[in-house]
Short mmCIF file of C-alpha atoms and ligand atoms in Angstrom, two decimals:
data_model
loop_
_atom_site.label_atom_id
_atom_site.label_comp_id
_atom_site.label_asym_id
_atom_site.label_seq_id
_atom_site.Cartn_x
_atom_site.Cartn_y
_atom_site.Cartn_z
CA MET F 1 -17.25 25.73 -6.45
CA SER F 2 -14.21 27.94 -5.71
CA ALA F 3 -11.77 26.45 -3.19
CA GLY F 4 -11.01 28.12 0.16
CA VAL F 5 -7.42 27.91 1.42
CA THR F 6 -6.49 25.59 4.32
CA ARG F 7 -3.01 25.70 5.79
CA ILE F 8 -1.39 22.48 7.03
CA GLY F 9 1.43 22.56 9.57
CA LEU F 10 3.82 19.66 9.37
CA LEU F 11 5.77 18.15 12.27
CA GLY F 12 8.66 16.28 10.61
CA CYS F 13 9.88 16.22 7.04
CA GLY F 14 11.87 13.03 6.58
CA THR F 15 10.99 9.97 4.49
CA VAL F 16 7.24 10.28 5.07
CA GLY F 17 6.97 14.05 5.62
CA GLY F 18 8.85 14.87 2.41
CA ALA F 19 6.58 12.49 0.51
CA VAL F 20 3.51 14.16 2.05
CA VAL F 21 4.65 17.59 0.84
CA ARG F 22 5.20 16.24 -2.68
CA ALA F 23 1.91 14.29 -2.71
CA LEU F 24 -0.10 17.32 -1.57
CA SER F 25 1.44 19.51 -4.22
CA ARG F 26 0.86 16.83 -6.91
CA ASN F 27 -2.75 16.17 -5.85
CA GLY F 28 -3.72 19.78 -5.09
CA ASP F 29 -6.34 19.94 -7.85
CA THR F 30 -7.94 16.60 -6.91
CA ILE F 31 -8.16 17.62 -3.25
CA ALA F 32 -9.63 20.99 -4.18
CA ARG F 33 -12.23 19.33 -6.42
CA ALA F 34 -13.20 16.79 -3.74
CA SER F 35 -13.15 18.96 -0.66
CA GLY F 36 -13.46 22.53 -1.81
CA HIS F 37 -10.18 23.30 0.01
CA ARG F 38 -6.92 24.35 -1.60
CA LEU F 39 -4.10 23.20 0.70
CA GLU F 40 -1.09 25.29 1.59
CA MET F 41 1.86 23.66 3.36
CA GLY F 42 3.87 25.06 6.22
CA PRO F 43 5.42 25.85 8.54
CA ILE F 44 7.33 22.55 8.67
CA LEU F 45 9.14 21.49 11.84
CA VAL F 46 12.49 19.69 11.48
CA ARG F 47 15.66 19.38 13.52
CA ASP F 48 18.08 20.50 10.83
CA VAL F 49 16.72 23.39 8.73
CA SER F 50 19.88 23.55 6.60
CA ARG F 51 19.45 20.08 5.06
CA PRO F 52 18.08 20.26 1.49
CA ARG F 53 14.83 18.30 0.95
CA PRO F 54 13.68 17.61 -2.62
CA GLY F 55 10.39 19.33 -3.53
CA VAL F 56 10.22 21.20 -0.20
CA ASP F 57 10.44 25.00 -0.08
CA PRO F 58 13.29 25.65 2.42
CA SER F 59 11.68 28.90 3.55
CA LEU F 60 8.89 26.80 5.17
CA LEU F 61 11.30 24.91 7.44
CA THR F 62 11.66 25.79 11.09
CA ASP F 63 13.21 24.20 14.16
CA ASP F 64 10.81 26.04 16.47
CA PRO F 65 7.69 23.95 17.26
CA ALA F 66 5.76 27.07 18.32
CA ARG F 67 5.85 28.29 14.70
CA VAL F 68 3.65 25.30 13.80
CA LEU F 69 1.66 24.82 17.00
CA ASP F 70 0.91 28.44 17.92
CA ASP F 71 0.26 29.82 14.44
CA PRO F 72 -3.46 30.70 14.26
CA GLY F 73 -3.25 30.37 10.46
CA VAL F 74 -2.45 26.63 10.72
CA ALA F 75 -5.80 24.83 10.42
CA MET F 76 -4.57 21.23 10.63
CA VAL F 77 -1.43 19.49 11.89
CA VAL F 78 0.23 16.45 10.30
CA GLU F 79 2.70 14.65 12.59
CA VAL F 80 5.35 12.53 10.92
CA MET F 81 8.31 12.95 13.25
CA GLY F 82 7.78 9.71 15.19
CA GLY F 83 8.68 8.72 18.76
CA LEU F 84 6.94 9.48 22.04
CA ASP F 85 8.64 12.59 23.22
CA PRO F 86 8.13 15.41 22.21
CA ALA F 87 5.45 14.14 19.77
CA LEU F 88 2.95 13.49 22.59
CA ASP F 89 3.25 17.03 23.89
CA TYR F 90 2.94 18.55 20.39
CA LEU F 91 -0.14 16.51 19.50
CA ARG F 92 -1.78 17.32 22.80
CA ARG F 93 -1.17 21.02 22.21
CA ALA F 94 -2.55 20.91 18.67
CA LEU F 95 -5.67 19.00 19.73
CA GLU F 96 -6.29 21.19 22.78
CA ALA F 97 -6.18 24.18 20.42
CA GLY F 98 -9.00 22.50 18.47
CA LYS F 99 -6.84 21.65 15.46
CA PRO F 100 -7.42 18.35 13.71
CA VAL F 101 -4.37 16.09 13.65
CA VAL F 102 -3.25 13.38 11.22
CA THR F 103 -0.43 11.14 12.40
CA ALA F 104 1.55 8.09 11.28
CA ASN F 105 2.94 7.54 14.76
CA LYS F 106 2.01 4.01 15.87
CA GLN F 107 4.44 4.08 18.78
CA LEU F 108 2.51 6.98 20.29
CA LEU F 109 -1.00 5.84 19.34
CA SER F 110 -0.58 2.35 20.72
CA ARG F 111 0.32 3.84 24.09
CA GLU F 112 -1.48 7.15 24.28
CA GLY F 113 -4.20 6.78 21.63
CA PRO F 114 -7.19 6.74 24.02
CA ARG F 115 -5.89 9.81 25.90
CA LEU F 116 -5.31 11.74 22.66
CA LEU F 117 -8.72 10.77 21.30
CA GLU F 118 -10.35 11.99 24.53
CA ILE F 119 -8.62 15.35 24.13
CA ALA F 120 -9.74 15.51 20.50
CA GLU F 121 -13.30 14.74 21.51
CA ARG F 122 -13.27 17.32 24.30
CA SER F 123 -11.89 19.92 21.91
CA GLY F 124 -14.43 19.10 19.23
CA THR F 125 -11.81 18.07 16.75
CA GLU F 126 -10.44 14.90 15.10
CA LEU F 127 -7.39 12.65 15.32
CA ARG F 128 -6.84 10.36 12.33
CA PHE F 129 -4.12 7.73 11.95
CA GLU F 130 -4.61 5.53 8.89
CA ALA F 131 -0.87 5.71 8.11
CA SER F 132 0.05 4.24 11.49
CA ALA F 133 -0.67 0.68 10.29
CA CYS F 134 0.29 -0.89 6.95
CA ALA F 135 1.15 2.34 5.09
CA ALA F 136 -0.85 2.44 1.83
CA ILE F 137 -3.39 -0.25 2.80
CA PRO F 138 -6.59 1.39 4.11
CA VAL F 139 -7.02 -1.23 6.82
CA ILE F 140 -8.16 1.14 9.56
CA LYS F 141 -10.83 2.65 7.32
CA VAL F 142 -12.02 -0.84 6.36
CA LEU F 143 -12.19 -2.01 10.00
CA ARG F 144 -13.69 1.22 11.29
CA GLU F 145 -16.22 1.85 8.57
CA SER F 146 -16.68 -0.88 5.97
CA LEU F 147 -16.63 -3.82 8.42
CA LEU F 148 -18.20 -2.07 11.40
CA ALA F 149 -21.04 -4.58 11.51
CA ALA F 150 -19.02 -7.67 10.57
CA GLU F 151 -18.09 -8.90 14.08
CA ILE F 152 -14.44 -9.61 13.40
CA GLN F 153 -13.13 -12.78 15.07
CA ALA F 154 -9.47 -12.70 13.99
CA VAL F 155 -6.90 -10.36 12.48
CA THR F 156 -3.77 -12.08 11.19
CA GLY F 157 -1.19 -10.01 9.44
CA ILE F 158 2.21 -9.26 8.10
CA VAL F 159 2.32 -5.69 9.34
CA ASN F 160 5.99 -4.77 9.17
CA GLY F 161 7.40 -4.03 5.72
CA THR F 162 11.06 -3.92 6.74
CA THR F 163 11.18 -7.43 8.16
CA ASN F 164 9.09 -8.92 5.36
CA TYR F 165 11.47 -7.29 2.88
CA MET F 166 14.46 -8.68 4.80
CA LEU F 167 13.05 -12.22 5.01
CA THR F 168 12.18 -12.13 1.30
CA GLU F 169 15.60 -10.88 0.20
CA MET F 170 17.47 -13.25 2.54
CA ALA F 171 15.56 -16.19 1.01
CA ARG F 172 15.44 -14.92 -2.61
CA ALA F 173 18.86 -13.34 -3.10
CA GLY F 174 20.77 -14.94 -0.24
CA LEU F 175 21.40 -11.52 1.35
CA SER F 176 22.88 -11.48 4.83
CA TYR F 177 20.72 -10.14 7.67
CA ASP F 178 22.81 -6.94 7.87
CA ASP F 179 22.76 -6.31 4.10
CA ALA F 180 19.00 -6.90 3.91
CA LEU F 181 18.44 -4.45 6.78
CA ALA F 182 20.73 -1.85 5.17
CA GLN F 183 18.72 -2.12 1.92
CA ALA F 184 15.42 -1.72 3.77
CA GLN F 185 16.79 1.41 5.44
CA GLU F 186 18.01 2.81 2.13
CA LEU F 187 14.58 2.26 0.58
CA GLY F 188 12.89 4.24 3.39
CA TYR F 189 11.05 1.25 4.89
CA ALA F 190 12.72 1.10 8.29
CA GLU F 191 12.01 3.20 11.36
CA PRO F 192 14.53 5.95 12.19
CA ASP F 193 15.87 3.40 14.71
CA PRO F 194 15.30 0.00 13.01
CA THR F 195 15.55 -1.86 16.32
CA GLU F 196 11.74 -1.60 16.62
CA ASP F 197 11.31 -3.20 13.19
CA VAL F 198 13.52 -6.21 13.78
CA ASN F 199 12.57 -6.89 17.40
CA GLY F 200 8.84 -6.92 16.64
CA ALA F 201 7.89 -3.77 18.61
CA ASP F 202 6.74 -1.91 15.48
CA ALA F 203 4.47 -4.80 14.51
CA ALA F 204 3.20 -5.07 18.10
CA ALA F 205 2.24 -1.37 18.11
CA LYS F 206 0.33 -1.81 14.85
CA MET F 207 -1.42 -4.96 16.09
CA ALA F 208 -2.45 -3.13 19.28
CA ILE F 209 -4.08 -0.44 17.12
CA LEU F 210 -5.73 -2.90 14.71
CA ALA F 211 -6.99 -5.19 17.49
CA SER F 212 -8.43 -2.22 19.40
CA ILE F 213 -10.46 -1.20 16.37
CA ALA F 214 -11.36 -4.69 15.16
CA PHE F 215 -12.62 -5.91 18.54
CA HIS F 216 -13.82 -2.57 19.96
CA ALA F 217 -11.41 -3.07 22.88
CA ARG F 218 -8.64 -1.14 24.56
CA VAL F 219 -5.47 -3.03 23.69
CA PRO F 220 -2.41 -1.04 24.79
CA PHE F 221 1.06 -1.75 23.41
CA ASP F 222 2.10 -3.29 26.75
CA ALA F 223 -0.58 -6.00 26.38
CA VAL F 224 1.05 -7.37 23.22
CA PRO F 225 3.88 -9.87 23.77
CA TYR F 226 6.27 -9.75 20.85
CA GLU F 227 9.31 -11.45 19.36
CA GLY F 228 11.13 -10.27 16.27
CA ILE F 229 13.31 -11.70 13.54
CA ASP F 230 16.50 -10.67 15.32
CA THR F 231 16.80 -14.07 16.98
CA LEU F 232 15.78 -16.08 13.92
CA THR F 233 18.53 -18.23 12.42
CA ALA F 234 19.12 -19.06 8.75
CA GLU F 235 19.19 -22.71 9.82
CA ASP F 236 15.60 -22.61 11.10
CA VAL F 237 14.40 -20.74 7.99
CA GLY F 238 16.06 -23.43 5.84
CA LEU F 239 14.67 -26.32 7.87
CA ALA F 240 11.19 -24.80 7.80
CA ALA F 241 11.45 -24.54 4.00
CA GLU F 242 12.40 -28.23 3.78
CA LEU F 243 9.23 -29.01 5.72
CA GLY F 244 7.06 -26.89 3.38
CA PHE F 245 6.81 -23.71 5.43
CA VAL F 246 7.72 -20.07 4.89
CA VAL F 247 8.77 -18.11 7.97
CA LYS F 248 6.92 -14.79 8.37
CA LEU F 249 6.76 -12.25 11.18
CA LEU F 250 3.05 -12.45 11.98
CA GLY F 251 0.76 -10.44 14.15
CA ILE F 252 -2.09 -12.61 15.41
CA ALA F 253 -5.13 -11.16 17.16
CA ARG F 254 -8.16 -13.26 18.08
CA LEU F 255 -11.28 -13.26 20.14
CA VAL F 256 -11.14 -16.25 22.50
CA ASN F 257 -14.32 -16.78 24.54
CA GLY F 258 -15.06 -13.08 24.35
CA SER F 259 -11.53 -11.96 25.39
CA VAL F 260 -8.91 -10.46 23.12
CA THR F 261 -5.46 -12.01 22.58
CA VAL F 262 -2.79 -10.29 20.51
CA ARG F 263 0.81 -11.34 19.87
CA VAL F 264 3.62 -10.95 17.36
CA HIS F 265 6.24 -13.58 16.56
CA PRO F 266 8.01 -15.32 13.68
CA THR F 267 5.64 -18.05 12.53
CA LEU F 268 5.88 -21.01 10.15
CA VAL F 269 3.26 -20.43 7.46
CA PRO F 270 2.36 -23.36 5.16
CA GLU F 271 3.68 -22.68 1.63
CA GLY F 272 0.19 -22.71 0.08
CA HIS F 273 -1.28 -20.19 2.55
CA ARG F 274 -2.16 -16.77 1.18
CA LEU F 275 0.14 -15.03 3.65
CA ALA F 276 3.12 -17.14 2.53
CA ALA F 277 3.12 -15.44 -0.89
CA VAL F 278 3.31 -11.89 0.51
CA SER F 279 6.77 -10.69 -0.44
CA GLY F 280 9.06 -7.68 -0.23
CA ALA F 281 7.85 -4.66 1.72
CA ASP F 282 4.23 -5.63 1.14
CA ASN F 283 1.92 -6.10 4.11
CA ALA F 284 -1.21 -8.20 4.23
CA VAL F 285 -4.00 -8.42 6.76
CA LEU F 286 -6.42 -11.32 6.84
CA LEU F 287 -9.69 -10.38 8.53
CA GLU F 288 -12.00 -13.20 9.60
CA SER F 289 -15.58 -12.74 10.63
CA ASP F 290 -18.67 -14.92 10.87
CA THR F 291 -20.77 -12.57 8.79
CA ALA F 292 -18.39 -11.29 6.08
CA GLY F 293 -16.16 -14.38 5.81
CA GLU F 294 -12.45 -13.88 5.07
CA ILE F 295 -11.18 -10.65 3.59
CA MET F 296 -7.52 -10.14 2.79
CA LEU F 297 -6.05 -6.69 2.28
CA LEU F 298 -2.66 -6.66 0.58
CA GLY F 299 -0.36 -3.87 -0.54
CA PRO F 300 2.67 -1.70 0.17
CA GLY F 301 3.32 -1.66 3.90
CA ALA F 302 6.14 0.85 4.15
CA GLY F 303 7.84 3.66 2.25
CA GLY F 304 7.45 7.43 1.94
CA PRO F 305 5.01 7.81 -1.00
CA GLU F 306 3.03 4.76 0.13
CA THR F 307 2.53 6.19 3.62
CA ALA F 308 1.82 9.67 2.25
CA SER F 309 -1.13 8.19 0.34
CA ALA F 310 -2.82 7.25 3.63
CA ILE F 311 -2.05 10.66 5.15
CA VAL F 312 -3.60 12.49 2.20
CA ALA F 313 -6.70 10.27 2.56
CA ASP F 314 -7.00 11.23 6.25
CA ILE F 315 -6.62 14.93 5.42
CA LEU F 316 -9.41 14.57 2.88
CA SER F 317 -11.63 12.74 5.39
CA ILE F 318 -11.18 15.56 7.88
CA LEU F 319 -11.81 18.29 5.34
CA GLY F 320 -14.93 16.47 4.20
CA THR F 321 -16.39 16.65 0.76
CA HIS F 322 -18.85 19.00 -0.86
CA ARG F 323 -21.93 18.20 -2.88
CA GLY F 324 -21.13 17.79 -6.55
CA SER F 325 -17.53 16.80 -5.77
CA PHE F 326 -15.96 13.59 -7.04
CA LEU F 327 -16.70 11.72 -3.80
CA HIS F 328 -20.39 12.54 -3.95
CA ASN F 329 -20.55 12.00 -7.63
CA ALA F 330 -18.00 9.24 -8.20
CA LEU F 331 -19.70 7.37 -11.05
CA ALA F 332 -20.64 10.52 -12.88
CA ASP F 333 -17.26 12.27 -12.88
CA ALA F 334 -15.98 12.95 -16.41
CA GLY F 335 -12.49 14.16 -15.50
CA ARG F 336 -10.72 11.90 -18.03
CA PRO F 337 -11.56 10.51 -21.48
CA VAL F 338 -12.21 6.76 -21.87
CA LEU F 339 -9.85 4.96 -24.29
CA PRO F 340 -11.70 3.24 -27.17
CA PRO F 341 -11.28 -0.57 -26.82
CA ALA F 342 -9.49 -0.79 -30.19
CA GLU F 343 -6.69 1.44 -28.84
CA VAL F 344 -6.02 -0.69 -25.75
CA THR F 345 -2.70 -2.57 -25.68
CA SER F 346 -2.57 -6.23 -24.56
CA ALA F 347 -0.58 -9.37 -25.11
CA PHE F 348 -2.48 -12.15 -26.92
CA TYR F 349 -2.68 -15.92 -27.22
CA LEU F 350 -3.98 -17.26 -30.55
CA ARG F 351 -4.90 -20.79 -31.51
CA LEU F 352 -5.30 -21.63 -35.18
CA SER F 353 -6.33 -24.83 -36.90
CA VAL F 354 -4.43 -24.93 -40.20
CA ALA F 355 -3.66 -27.22 -43.11
CA ASP F 356 -0.17 -28.67 -42.62
CA ARG F 357 1.42 -27.20 -45.78
CA PRO F 358 4.73 -25.44 -46.36
CA GLY F 359 4.53 -21.68 -45.99
CA VAL F 360 1.50 -21.52 -43.67
CA LEU F 361 3.45 -20.27 -40.69
CA ALA F 362 5.31 -17.76 -42.87
CA ASN F 363 2.00 -16.37 -44.22
CA VAL F 364 0.59 -16.01 -40.71
CA ALA F 365 3.80 -14.42 -39.41
CA SER F 366 3.97 -11.92 -42.24
CA ILE F 367 0.38 -10.73 -41.55
CA PHE F 368 1.27 -10.09 -37.89
CA GLY F 369 4.46 -8.31 -38.96
CA GLU F 370 2.52 -6.03 -41.32
CA GLU F 371 0.13 -5.17 -38.46
CA GLN F 372 3.10 -4.22 -36.20
CA LEU F 373 2.49 -7.22 -33.92
CA SER F 374 5.45 -9.18 -32.69
CA ILE F 375 5.37 -12.91 -31.98
CA ARG F 376 6.87 -14.10 -28.68
CA THR F 377 6.27 -17.86 -28.86
CA VAL F 378 5.08 -20.32 -31.51
CA VAL F 379 4.06 -23.92 -30.87
CA GLN F 380 2.95 -26.20 -33.71
CA LYS F 381 1.29 -29.54 -33.04
CA GLY F 382 0.47 -31.94 -35.88
CA GLU F 383 -3.02 -33.45 -36.01
CA GLY F 384 -3.81 -35.67 -39.02
CA ASP F 385 -3.35 -33.66 -42.25
CA GLY F 386 -3.55 -30.45 -40.30
CA ALA F 387 -1.82 -28.69 -37.45
CA ARG F 388 -2.65 -26.69 -34.40
CA LEU F 389 -0.70 -23.44 -34.37
CA VAL F 390 -0.46 -21.64 -31.05
CA LEU F 391 1.08 -18.18 -30.94
CA VAL F 392 1.71 -15.86 -28.01
CA LEU F 393 2.18 -12.25 -29.11
CA HIS F 394 4.02 -9.44 -27.37
CA PRO F 395 1.71 -6.59 -26.28
CA GLY F 396 0.13 -4.86 -29.27
CA VAL F 397 -2.80 -2.60 -30.07
CA GLU F 398 -6.12 -4.44 -29.97
CA GLY F 399 -7.43 -2.86 -33.22
CA ARG F 400 -4.41 -4.16 -35.13
CA LEU F 401 -4.76 -7.60 -33.56
CA LEU F 402 -8.40 -7.82 -34.65
CA SER F 403 -7.45 -6.71 -38.15
CA ALA F 404 -4.62 -9.31 -38.26
CA VAL F 405 -6.91 -12.07 -36.97
CA GLY F 406 -9.49 -11.21 -39.65
CA ARG F 407 -6.83 -11.47 -42.36
CA VAL F 408 -5.43 -14.73 -40.89
CA ALA F 409 -8.93 -16.24 -40.70
CA ALA F 410 -9.39 -15.46 -44.41
CA LEU F 411 -6.28 -17.47 -45.44
CA ALA F 412 -7.21 -20.56 -47.39
CA GLU F 413 -5.06 -22.76 -45.11
CA VAL F 414 -6.87 -21.69 -41.92
CA ARG F 415 -9.70 -24.11 -41.19
CA ASP F 416 -11.62 -22.82 -38.12
CA ARG F 417 -12.29 -19.48 -36.57
CA PRO F 418 -9.10 -18.50 -34.65
CA VAL F 419 -9.35 -18.55 -30.86
CA VAL F 420 -8.09 -15.31 -29.27
CA LEU F 421 -7.38 -14.89 -25.54
CA ARG F 422 -5.63 -12.04 -23.79
CA VAL F 423 -2.46 -12.66 -21.76
CA LEU F 424 -1.87 -10.71 -18.59
CA GLY F 425 1.67 -9.42 -18.55
CA SER F 426 4.09 -6.54 -18.44
CA GLY F 427 3.76 -3.80 -21.00
CA ASP F 428 0.03 -4.18 -21.53
CA ASP F 429 -2.86 -2.08 -20.31
CA GLY F 430 -5.73 -4.35 -21.12
P1 NAP H 1 12.38 10.15 9.43
O1 NAP H 1 12.74 9.99 7.99
O2 NAP H 1 13.43 9.93 10.45
O3 NAP H 1 11.76 11.60 9.61
C1 NAP H 1 11.49 12.17 10.86
C2 NAP H 1 11.35 13.68 10.68
O4 NAP H 1 10.99 14.26 11.92
C3 NAP H 1 12.64 14.36 10.24
O5 NAP H 1 12.34 15.39 9.34
C4 NAP H 1 13.20 14.94 11.53
O6 NAP H 1 13.95 16.12 11.33
C5 NAP H 1 11.92 15.28 12.28
N1 NAP H 1 12.10 15.19 13.73
C6 NAP H 1 12.29 14.08 14.49
N2 NAP H 1 12.39 14.40 15.78
C7 NAP H 1 12.24 15.74 15.86
C8 NAP H 1 12.26 16.69 16.92
N3 NAP H 1 12.43 16.32 18.19
N4 NAP H 1 12.10 17.99 16.60
C9 NAP H 1 11.92 18.39 15.33
N5 NAP H 1 11.89 17.55 14.28
C10 NAP H 1 12.06 16.25 14.54
O7 NAP H 1 11.17 9.16 9.80
P2 NAP H 1 10.03 8.62 8.83
O8 NAP H 1 10.46 7.31 8.26
O9 NAP H 1 9.58 9.69 7.93
O10 NAP H 1 8.89 8.24 9.91
C11 NAP H 1 8.13 9.24 10.51
C12 NAP H 1 6.91 8.63 11.22
O11 NAP H 1 6.13 7.92 10.27
C13 NAP H 1 7.25 7.59 12.31
O12 NAP H 1 6.26 7.68 13.32
C14 NAP H 1 7.12 6.26 11.59
O13 NAP H 1 6.81 5.21 12.48
C15 NAP H 1 5.94 6.57 10.69
N6 NAP H 1 5.84 5.72 9.51
C16 NAP H 1 6.90 5.54 8.70
C17 NAP H 1 6.77 4.77 7.56
C18 NAP H 1 7.92 4.52 6.63
O14 NAP H 1 7.77 3.67 5.73
N7 NAP H 1 9.05 5.19 6.76
C19 NAP H 1 5.53 4.18 7.25
C20 NAP H 1 4.44 4.40 8.12
C21 NAP H 1 4.61 5.18 9.24
P3 NAP H 1 15.35 16.10 10.50
O15 NAP H 1 14.95 15.79 9.09
O16 NAP H 1 15.91 17.47 10.62
O17 NAP H 1 16.15 15.01 11.13
N1 HSE H 2 9.08 0.65 9.59
C1 HSE H 2 7.73 0.32 9.26
C2 HSE H 2 7.72 -0.97 8.49
C3 HSE H 2 7.14 1.43 8.43
O1 HSE H 2 8.77 -1.40 8.00
O2 HSE H 2 6.66 -1.58 8.37
C4 HSE H 2 5.68 1.27 8.16
O3 HSE H 2 4.93 1.47 9.33
#
């Protein structure tokens, strides 16, 4: 199928917008194969057109919103400028003109979402907002589609990447509050004004959106009481740790006797709880339901490329897919070759039962050396007239490992068939 051209107008080209431009240009072929649409970017609205932006054609930049909103050639609008004003007006204009909109703007959606969705509906178009909560984690899609019939009872989450990163780095590296915040800003996790991250408002906006979808209820931002980490002291974090707790900024939404409650506050989480292990800028959302049990979604919760991934997914959902495309034909797609198992690289654990004679270890080691396999750890344990030899190898090619194991098994000093297990670790792909 030959791809038609669809032009996307962009409102904002900062951390997220720049990443969207780069992701769309990198994934152009995949999108065209899935949707039958070849995407063209621009115009792109910014405040400062003179600032260079990596991977972005400067001739597409404009500081005039009408160039994006009133251009009949723009078929879809992506809003990644943030804030309420003028974003609300721009989105309203785009939707009223019948143009589908994708946005990452949780501040706006948690306050004006129902109004914007009504305009979209009236105009026969769509408003999508996966990127507004938990960046790369497809939590809205899961709640809206996959768990539609699950009757969710509770949504508990770490939904702000900046503060989770700060709490992790303050505990792990002893960073001060200000240094941890500066790092989160540098890494592109924080909001343009990070006050909303640290005071809990960003998490409250996301919880309002998630609770609305999970419980099929209208939960506006104003209905979510919130506290942030800005009043948390190192002393309380330390004392909580002594008592076996990790302090996390949690969003907690529940159904209580048929009514919805949503709040955000720093919370002591028992060390063994799944949410306690969520570190750095990761987010995690624990969904509880009577029918589907507990489901935890975990992944990058902030950052330009991470958020762009959700925006591209929304664009693809709006464009739809065509018969014969990857999405209709997912198990039958032959876009890439499959690596033969013998060429896969893994780290290995080996246990050998050997006669306890001089030179055994040297013979075994020289076989691995000849097969280009490097030994990381050796443990030898005596047992009667024999020994148990346990080796952990650095990642190596599976075919060579099997050849080495065959040669080792054939040594006169080796008594039983060697036991081979794979070790999960860095540098392997198997
Ligand atoms: P950002 O880096 O500050 O980028 C904002 C962009 O919008 C900039 O290009 C800015 O222009 C433009 N802009 C802002 N106000 C404008 C106005 N009045 N007129 C014209 N252009 C304007 O912010 P960001 O981090 O990309 O965040 C953007 C949105 O994504 C926010 O809603 C945020 O909550 C959401 N989000 C962010 C993340 C993340 O990890 N950063 C994750 C999920 C969602 P200039 O470049 O000229 O200043
Ligand atoms: N500032 C937000 C955060 C970006 O740190 O979670 C993702 O929405």
